[in-house]
Amino acid sequence: MPPLVTPFDQAQAVYEREPCARTFFEDLHFHLCHGYVYSSPGCFAMVREVNHDWSEQRMLAPWETQPGGDCWMIWLLAGNAAEAIGKLPHPKPWLATERSGRLRVVAAERFLARLGWLSQ
């Protein structure tokens, strides 16, 4: 039987297939020190508190955080997104993600509606 690919493995693989400024373990370290890391057999996530109106440069610096900020920066998520979002310590009005070099900041309600958690 082939080995099971875990969400942790999937997250680490992102750094192998996309250009990244740092290694997976460097970013993991920053999120362990300045944010939140959640890992289970179903998902892996690195997130931190920021402000939705920060500059892109500041938003994409994993050592930058704003305790009590109005936005969760979802740095990396692999596996079950609903499980990961459900493990956030508390809700915030904004969620930010970066994919394919593009930063997106969206209202949390809109993101949750796409997960099927809210009716639009």
PDB file of N, CA and C in Angstrom, residues 39-115:
ATOM      1  N   SER A  39      -2.724  21.394  13.283  1.00  0.00           N
ATOM      2  CA  SER A  39      -2.433  20.200  12.488  1.00  0.00           C
ATOM      3  C   SER A  39      -3.244  19.033  13.021  1.00  0.00           C
ATOM      4  N   SER A  40      -3.900  18.330  12.111  1.00  0.00           N
ATOM      5  CA  SER A  40      -4.657  17.129  12.451  1.00  0.00           C
ATOM      6  C   SER A  40      -4.574  16.184  11.248  1.00  0.00           C
ATOM      7  N   PRO A  41      -5.085  14.982  11.377  1.00  0.00           N
ATOM      8  CA  PRO A  41      -5.113  14.106  10.198  1.00  0.00           C
ATOM      9  C   PRO A  41      -5.958  14.679   9.058  1.00  0.00           C
ATOM     10  N   GLY A  42      -6.855  15.621   9.373  1.00  0.00           N
ATOM     11  CA  GLY A  42      -7.735  16.186   8.352  1.00  0.00           C
ATOM     12  C   GLY A  42      -7.291  17.486   7.729  1.00  0.00           C
ATOM     13  N   CYS A  43      -6.440  18.252   8.426  1.00  0.00           N
ATOM     14  CA  CYS A  43      -6.012  19.533   7.865  1.00  0.00           C
ATOM     15  C   CYS A  43      -4.745  20.039   8.542  1.00  0.00           C
ATOM     16  N   PHE A  44      -4.127  21.003   7.874  1.00  0.00           N
ATOM     17  CA  PHE A  44      -2.963  21.709   8.413  1.00  0.00           C
ATOM     18  C   PHE A  44      -3.145  23.175   8.054  1.00  0.00           C
ATOM     19  N   ALA A  45      -2.910  24.069   9.028  1.00  0.00           N
ATOM     20  CA  ALA A  45      -3.082  25.500   8.761  1.00  0.00           C
ATOM     21  C   ALA A  45      -2.077  26.324   9.555  1.00  0.00           C
ATOM     22  N   MET A  46      -1.610  27.402   8.927  1.00  0.00           N
ATOM     23  CA  MET A  46      -0.808  28.424   9.588  1.00  0.00           C
ATOM     24  C   MET A  46      -1.538  29.747   9.369  1.00  0.00           C
ATOM     25  N   VAL A  47      -1.901  30.426  10.455  1.00  0.00           N
ATOM     26  CA  VAL A  47      -2.642  31.687  10.371  1.00  0.00           C
ATOM     27  C   VAL A  47      -2.096  32.665  11.403  1.00  0.00           C
ATOM     28  N   ARG A  48      -2.389  33.952  11.193  1.00  0.00           N
ATOM     29  CA  ARG A  48      -2.031  34.951  12.206  1.00  0.00           C
ATOM     30  C   ARG A  48      -2.979  36.134  12.113  1.00  0.00           C
ATOM     31  N   GLU A  49      -3.031  36.891  13.189  1.00  0.00           N
ATOM     32  CA  GLU A  49      -3.891  38.069  13.259  1.00  0.00           C
ATOM     33  C   GLU A  49      -3.200  39.259  12.603  1.00  0.00           C
ATOM     34  N   VAL A  50      -3.927  39.934  11.723  1.00  0.00           N
ATOM     35  CA  VAL A  50      -3.428  41.117  11.029  1.00  0.00           C
ATOM     36  C   VAL A  50      -4.584  42.121  10.926  1.00  0.00           C
ATOM     37  N   ASN A  51      -4.344  43.237  10.270  1.00  0.00           N
ATOM     38  CA  ASN A  51      -5.403  44.201   9.957  1.00  0.00           C
ATOM     39  C   ASN A  51      -5.692  44.135   8.462  1.00  0.00           C
ATOM     40  N   HIS A  52      -6.952  44.142   8.093  1.00  0.00           N
ATOM     41  CA  HIS A  52      -7.327  43.943   6.691  1.00  0.00           C
ATOM     42  C   HIS A  52      -6.805  45.040   5.765  1.00  0.00           C
ATOM     43  N   ASP A  53      -6.501  46.213   6.306  1.00  0.00           N
ATOM     44  CA  ASP A  53      -6.069  47.326   5.465  1.00  0.00           C
ATOM     45  C   ASP A  53      -4.550  47.505   5.422  1.00  0.00           C
ATOM     46  N   TRP A  54      -3.809  46.527   5.928  1.00  0.00           N
ATOM     47  CA  TRP A  54      -2.347  46.594   5.838  1.00  0.00           C
ATOM     48  C   TRP A  54      -1.907  46.539   4.377  1.00  0.00           C
ATOM     49  N   SER A  55      -0.695  47.029   4.131  1.00  0.00           N
ATOM     50  CA  SER A  55      -0.105  46.915   2.802  1.00  0.00           C
ATOM     51  C   SER A  55       0.158  45.447   2.491  1.00  0.00           C
ATOM     52  N   GLU A  56       0.245  45.139   1.215  1.00  0.00           N
ATOM     53  CA  GLU A  56       0.542  43.766   0.805  1.00  0.00           C
ATOM     54  C   GLU A  56       1.880  43.303   1.381  1.00  0.00           C
ATOM     55  N   GLN A  57       2.877  44.185   1.369  1.00  0.00           N
ATOM     56  CA  GLN A  57       4.193  43.836   1.896  1.00  0.00           C
ATOM     57  C   GLN A  57       4.108  43.429   3.366  1.00  0.00           C
ATOM     58  N   ARG A  58       3.369  44.181   4.141  1.00  0.00           N
ATOM     59  CA  ARG A  58       3.248  43.872   5.566  1.00  0.00           C
ATOM     60  C   ARG A  58       2.414  42.606   5.785  1.00  0.00           C
ATOM     61  N   MET A  59       1.348  42.459   5.014  1.00  0.00           N
ATOM     62  CA  MET A  59       0.479  41.289   5.139  1.00  0.00           C
ATOM     63  C   MET A  59       1.251  40.003   4.833  1.00  0.00           C
ATOM     64  N   LEU A  60       2.197  40.080   3.899  1.00  0.00           N
ATOM     65  CA  LEU A  60       2.931  38.884   3.471  1.00  0.00           C
ATOM     66  C   LEU A  60       4.239  38.672   4.234  1.00  0.00           C
ATOM     67  N   ALA A  61       4.430  39.396   5.319  1.00  0.00           N
ATOM     68  CA  ALA A  61       5.588  39.201   6.197  1.00  0.00           C
ATOM     69  C   ALA A  61       5.133  38.352   7.392  1.00  0.00           C
ATOM     70  N   PRO A  62       5.528  37.086   7.458  1.00  0.00           N
ATOM     71  CA  PRO A  62       4.965  36.195   8.477  1.00  0.00           C
ATOM     72  C   PRO A  62       5.340  36.541   9.913  1.00  0.00           C
ATOM     73  N   TRP A  63       6.235  37.458  10.122  1.00  0.00           N
ATOM     74  CA  TRP A  63       6.591  37.893  11.475  1.00  0.00           C
ATOM     75  C   TRP A  63       5.742  39.085  11.916  1.00  0.00           C
ATOM     76  N   GLU A  64       4.984  39.669  10.975  1.00  0.00           N
ATOM     77  CA  GLU A  64       4.107  40.803  11.289  1.00  0.00           C
ATOM     78  C   GLU A  64       2.768  40.276  11.803  1.00  0.00           C
ATOM     79  N   THR A  65       2.346  40.787  12.940  1.00  0.00           N
ATOM     80  CA  THR A  65       1.073  40.380  13.510  1.00  0.00           C
ATOM     81  C   THR A  65       0.462  41.547  14.271  1.00  0.00           C
ATOM     82  N   GLN A  66      -0.840  41.509  14.416  1.00  0.00           N
ATOM     83  CA  GLN A  66      -1.551  42.524  15.185  1.00  0.00           C
ATOM     84  C   GLN A  66      -2.528  41.814  16.114  1.00  0.00           C
ATOM     85  N   PRO A  67      -2.095  41.515  17.356  1.00  0.00           N
ATOM     86  CA  PRO A  67      -3.028  40.890  18.286  1.00  0.00           C
ATOM     87  C   PRO A  67      -4.308  41.719  18.376  1.00  0.00           C
ATOM     88  N   GLY A  68      -5.431  41.059  18.223  1.00  0.00           N
ATOM     89  CA  GLY A  68      -6.712  41.759  18.225  1.00  0.00           C
ATOM     90  C   GLY A  68      -7.063  42.382  16.891  1.00  0.00           C
ATOM     91  N   GLY A  69      -6.227  42.148  15.855  1.00  0.00           N
ATOM     92  CA  GLY A  69      -6.511  42.694  14.529  1.00  0.00           C
ATOM     93  C   GLY A  69      -7.843  42.194  14.001  1.00  0.00           C
ATOM     94  N   ASP A  70      -8.311  42.817  12.924  1.00  0.00           N
ATOM     95  CA  ASP A  70      -9.641  42.512  12.404  1.00  0.00           C
ATOM     96  C   ASP A  70      -9.661  41.456  11.305  1.00  0.00           C
ATOM     97  N   CYS A  71      -8.535  40.795  11.083  1.00  0.00           N
ATOM     98  CA  CYS A  71      -8.424  39.884   9.947  1.00  0.00           C
ATOM     99  C   CYS A  71      -7.546  38.689  10.290  1.00  0.00           C
ATOM    100  N   TRP A  72      -7.923  37.505   9.820  1.00  0.00           N
ATOM    101  CA  TRP A  72      -7.050  36.337   9.880  1.00  0.00           C
ATOM    102  C   TRP A  72      -6.313  36.227   8.560  1.00  0.00           C
ATOM    103  N   MET A  73      -4.986  36.228   8.593  1.00  0.00           N
ATOM    104  CA  MET A  73      -4.181  35.950   7.411  1.00  0.00           C
ATOM    105  C   MET A  73      -3.975  34.444   7.378  1.00  0.00           C
ATOM    106  N   ILE A  74      -4.616  33.784   6.429  1.00  0.00           N
ATOM    107  CA  ILE A  74      -4.480  32.336   6.267  1.00  0.00           C
ATOM    108  C   ILE A  74      -3.258  32.112   5.386  1.00  0.00           C
ATOM    109  N   TRP A  75      -2.134  31.867   6.042  1.00  0.00           N
ATOM    110  CA  TRP A  75      -0.869  31.752   5.327  1.00  0.00           C
ATOM    111  C   TRP A  75      -0.823  30.482   4.494  1.00  0.00           C
ATOM    112  N   LEU A  76      -1.262  29.398   5.085  1.00  0.00           N
ATOM    113  CA  LEU A  76      -1.188  28.111   4.392  1.00  0.00           C
ATOM    114  C   LEU A  76      -2.267  27.207   4.963  1.00  0.00           C
ATOM    115  N   LEU A  77      -3.007  26.577   4.074  1.00  0.00           N
ATOM    116  CA  LEU A  77      -4.058  25.664   4.506  1.00  0.00           C
ATOM    117  C   LEU A  77      -4.070  24.481   3.551  1.00  0.00           C
ATOM    118  N   ALA A  78      -4.015  23.290   4.106  1.00  0.00           N
ATOM    119  CA  ALA A  78      -4.091  22.063   3.317  1.00  0.00           C
ATOM    120  C   ALA A  78      -5.103  21.136   3.976  1.00  0.00           C
ATOM    121  N   GLY A  79      -5.864  20.451   3.171  1.00  0.00           N
ATOM    122  CA  GLY A  79      -6.860  19.536   3.711  1.00  0.00           C
ATOM    123  C   GLY A  79      -8.208  20.208   3.845  1.00  0.00           C
ATOM    124  N   ASN A  80      -8.920  19.865   4.888  1.00  0.00           N
ATOM    125  CA  ASN A  80     -10.298  20.288   5.098  1.00  0.00           C
ATOM    126  C   ASN A  80     -10.357  21.743   5.593  1.00  0.00           C
ATOM    127  N   ALA A  81     -10.747  22.650   4.696  1.00  0.00           N
ATOM    128  CA  ALA A  81     -10.794  24.077   5.042  1.00  0.00           C
ATOM    129  C   ALA A  81     -11.810  24.346   6.144  1.00  0.00           C
ATOM    130  N   ALA A  82     -12.951  23.680   6.117  1.00  0.00           N
ATOM    131  CA  ALA A  82     -13.971  23.910   7.135  1.00  0.00           C
ATOM    132  C   ALA A  82     -13.450  23.536   8.521  1.00  0.00           C
ATOM    133  N   GLU A  83     -12.699  22.447   8.616  1.00  0.00           N
ATOM    134  CA  GLU A  83     -12.124  22.057   9.907  1.00  0.00           C
ATOM    135  C   GLU A  83     -11.153  23.127  10.395  1.00  0.00           C
ATOM    136  N   ALA A  84     -10.282  23.597   9.512  1.00  0.00           N
ATOM    137  CA  ALA A  84      -9.285  24.596   9.898  1.00  0.00           C
ATOM    138  C   ALA A  84      -9.946  25.896  10.342  1.00  0.00           C
ATOM    139  N   ILE A  85     -10.909  26.393   9.569  1.00  0.00           N
ATOM    140  CA  ILE A  85     -11.593  27.640   9.918  1.00  0.00           C
ATOM    141  C   ILE A  85     -12.339  27.475  11.237  1.00  0.00           C
ATOM    142  N   GLY A  86     -12.893  26.292  11.453  1.00  0.00           N
ATOM    143  CA  GLY A  86     -13.596  26.024  12.703  1.00  0.00           C
ATOM    144  C   GLY A  86     -12.695  26.018  13.923  1.00  0.00           C
ATOM    145  N   LYS A  87     -11.398  25.889  13.729  1.00  0.00           N
ATOM    146  CA  LYS A  87     -10.445  25.871  14.844  1.00  0.00           C
ATOM    147  C   LYS A  87      -9.849  27.243  15.149  1.00  0.00           C
ATOM    148  N   LEU A  88     -10.208  28.253  14.371  1.00  0.00           N
ATOM    149  CA  LEU A  88      -9.718  29.596  14.693  1.00  0.00           C
ATOM    150  C   LEU A  88     -10.198  29.976  16.087  1.00  0.00           C
ATOM    151  N   PRO A  89      -9.354  30.647  16.881  1.00  0.00           N
ATOM    152  CA  PRO A  89      -9.728  30.956  18.266  1.00  0.00           C
ATOM    153  C   PRO A  89     -10.984  31.804  18.409  1.00  0.00           C
ATOM    154  N   HIS A  90     -11.238  32.697  17.453  1.00  0.00           N
ATOM    155  CA  HIS A  90     -12.433  33.545  17.495  1.00  0.00           C
ATOM    156  C   HIS A  90     -12.665  34.120  16.101  1.00  0.00           C
ATOM    157  N   PRO A  91     -13.892  34.507  15.804  1.00  0.00           N
ATOM    158  CA  PRO A  91     -14.194  35.042  14.475  1.00  0.00           C
ATOM    159  C   PRO A  91     -13.640  36.455  14.293  1.00  0.00           C
ATOM    160  N   LYS A  92     -13.380  36.783  13.052  1.00  0.00           N
ATOM    161  CA  LYS A  92     -12.964  38.131  12.661  1.00  0.00           C
ATOM    162  C   LYS A  92     -13.757  38.511  11.413  1.00  0.00           C
ATOM    163  N   PRO A  93     -13.950  39.801  11.172  1.00  0.00           N
ATOM    164  CA  PRO A  93     -14.766  40.201  10.020  1.00  0.00           C
ATOM    165  C   PRO A  93     -14.090  39.986   8.666  1.00  0.00           C
ATOM    166  N   TRP A  94     -12.764  39.802   8.638  1.00  0.00           N
ATOM    167  CA  TRP A  94     -12.030  39.676   7.381  1.00  0.00           C
ATOM    168  C   TRP A  94     -11.146  38.434   7.399  1.00  0.00           C
ATOM    169  N   LEU A  95     -10.921  37.870   6.206  1.00  0.00           N
ATOM    170  CA  LEU A  95      -9.970  36.783   6.001  1.00  0.00           C
ATOM    171  C   LEU A  95      -9.097  37.157   4.812  1.00  0.00           C
ATOM    172  N   ALA A  96      -7.801  36.874   4.908  1.00  0.00           N
ATOM    173  CA  ALA A  96      -6.877  37.151   3.812  1.00  0.00           C
ATOM    174  C   ALA A  96      -6.178  35.859   3.416  1.00  0.00           C
ATOM    175  N   THR A  97      -5.937  35.716   2.113  1.00  0.00           N
ATOM    176  CA  THR A  97      -5.196  34.582   1.577  1.00  0.00           C
ATOM    177  C   THR A  97      -4.284  35.087   0.467  1.00  0.00           C
ATOM    178  N   GLU A  98      -3.291  34.297   0.156  1.00  0.00           N
ATOM    179  CA  GLU A  98      -2.418  34.591  -0.988  1.00  0.00           C
ATOM    180  C   GLU A  98      -2.315  33.317  -1.799  1.00  0.00           C
ATOM    181  N   ARG A  99      -2.572  33.448  -3.086  1.00  0.00           N
ATOM    182  CA  ARG A  99      -2.493  32.289  -3.966  1.00  0.00           C
ATOM    183  C   ARG A  99      -1.982  32.745  -5.322  1.00  0.00           C
ATOM    184  N   SER A 100      -1.013  32.010  -5.836  1.00  0.00           N
ATOM    185  CA  SER A 100      -0.425  32.331  -7.139  1.00  0.00           C
ATOM    186  C   SER A 100       0.057  33.775  -7.197  1.00  0.00           C
ATOM    187  N   GLY A 101       0.639  34.257  -6.096  1.00  0.00           N
ATOM    188  CA  GLY A 101       1.198  35.595  -6.056  1.00  0.00           C
ATOM    189  C   GLY A 101       0.181  36.704  -5.905  1.00  0.00           C
ATOM    190  N   ARG A 102      -1.069  36.375  -5.641  1.00  0.00           N
ATOM    191  CA  ARG A 102      -2.116  37.400  -5.529  1.00  0.00           C
ATOM    192  C   ARG A 102      -2.724  37.383  -4.130  1.00  0.00           C
ATOM    193  N   LEU A 103      -2.628  38.518  -3.446  1.00  0.00           N
ATOM    194  CA  LEU A 103      -3.225  38.666  -2.122  1.00  0.00           C
ATOM    195  C   LEU A 103      -4.709  38.986  -2.279  1.00  0.00           C
ATOM    196  N   ARG A 104      -5.525  38.281  -1.502  1.00  0.00           N
ATOM    197  CA  ARG A 104      -6.965  38.534  -1.510  1.00  0.00           C
ATOM    198  C   ARG A 104      -7.418  38.756  -0.074  1.00  0.00           C
ATOM    199  N   VAL A 105      -8.170  39.810   0.132  1.00  0.00           N
ATOM    200  CA  VAL A 105      -8.780  40.091   1.429  1.00  0.00           C
ATOM    201  C   VAL A 105     -10.282  40.115   1.182  1.00  0.00           C
ATOM    202  N   VAL A 106     -11.016  39.248   1.876  1.00  0.00           N
ATOM    203  CA  VAL A 106     -12.455  39.145   1.662  1.00  0.00           C
ATOM    204  C   VAL A 106     -13.182  39.190   3.000  1.00  0.00           C
ATOM    205  N   ALA A 107     -14.424  39.610   2.934  1.00  0.00           N
ATOM    206  CA  ALA A 107     -15.261  39.566   4.126  1.00  0.00           C
ATOM    207  C   ALA A 107     -15.392  38.111   4.561  1.00  0.00           C
ATOM    208  N   ALA A 108     -15.250  37.862   5.845  1.00  0.00           N
ATOM    209  CA  ALA A 108     -15.319  36.493   6.357  1.00  0.00           C
ATOM    210  C   ALA A 108     -16.642  35.835   5.985  1.00  0.00           C
ATOM    211  N   GLU A 109     -17.737  36.586   6.018  1.00  0.00           N
ATOM    212  CA  GLU A 109     -19.047  36.023   5.663  1.00  0.00           C
ATOM    213  C   GLU A 109     -19.041  35.469   4.248  1.00  0.00           C
ATOM    214  N   ARG A 110     -18.396  36.179   3.334  1.00  0.00           N
ATOM    215  CA  ARG A 110     -18.330  35.722   1.935  1.00  0.00           C
ATOM    216  C   ARG A 110     -17.541  34.416   1.836  1.00  0.00           C
ATOM    217  N   PHE A 111     -16.420  34.353   2.526  1.00  0.00           N
ATOM    218  CA  PHE A 111     -15.584  33.148   2.525  1.00  0.00           C
ATOM    219  C   PHE A 111     -16.359  31.971   3.111  1.00  0.00           C
ATOM    220  N   LEU A 112     -17.011  32.201   4.237  1.00  0.00           N
ATOM    221  CA  LEU A 112     -17.763  31.143   4.898  1.00  0.00           C
ATOM    222  C   LEU A 112     -18.943  30.679   4.049  1.00  0.00           C
ATOM    223  N   ALA A 113     -19.544  31.591   3.304  1.00  0.00           N
ATOM    224  CA  ALA A 113     -20.633  31.226   2.403  1.00  0.00           C
ATOM    225  C   ALA A 113     -20.112  30.283   1.303  1.00  0.00           C
ATOM    226  N   ARG A 114     -18.910  30.518   0.829  1.00  0.00           N
ATOM    227  CA  ARG A 114     -18.329  29.641  -0.193  1.00  0.00           C
ATOM    228  C   ARG A 114     -18.048  28.249   0.359  1.00  0.00           C
ATOM    229  N   LEU A 115     -17.809  28.157   1.660  1.00  0.00           N
ATOM    230  CA  LEU A 115     -17.629  26.853   2.290  1.00  0.00           C
ATOM    231  C   LEU A 115     -18.967  26.167   2.549  1.00  0.00           C
TER     232      LEU A 115
END
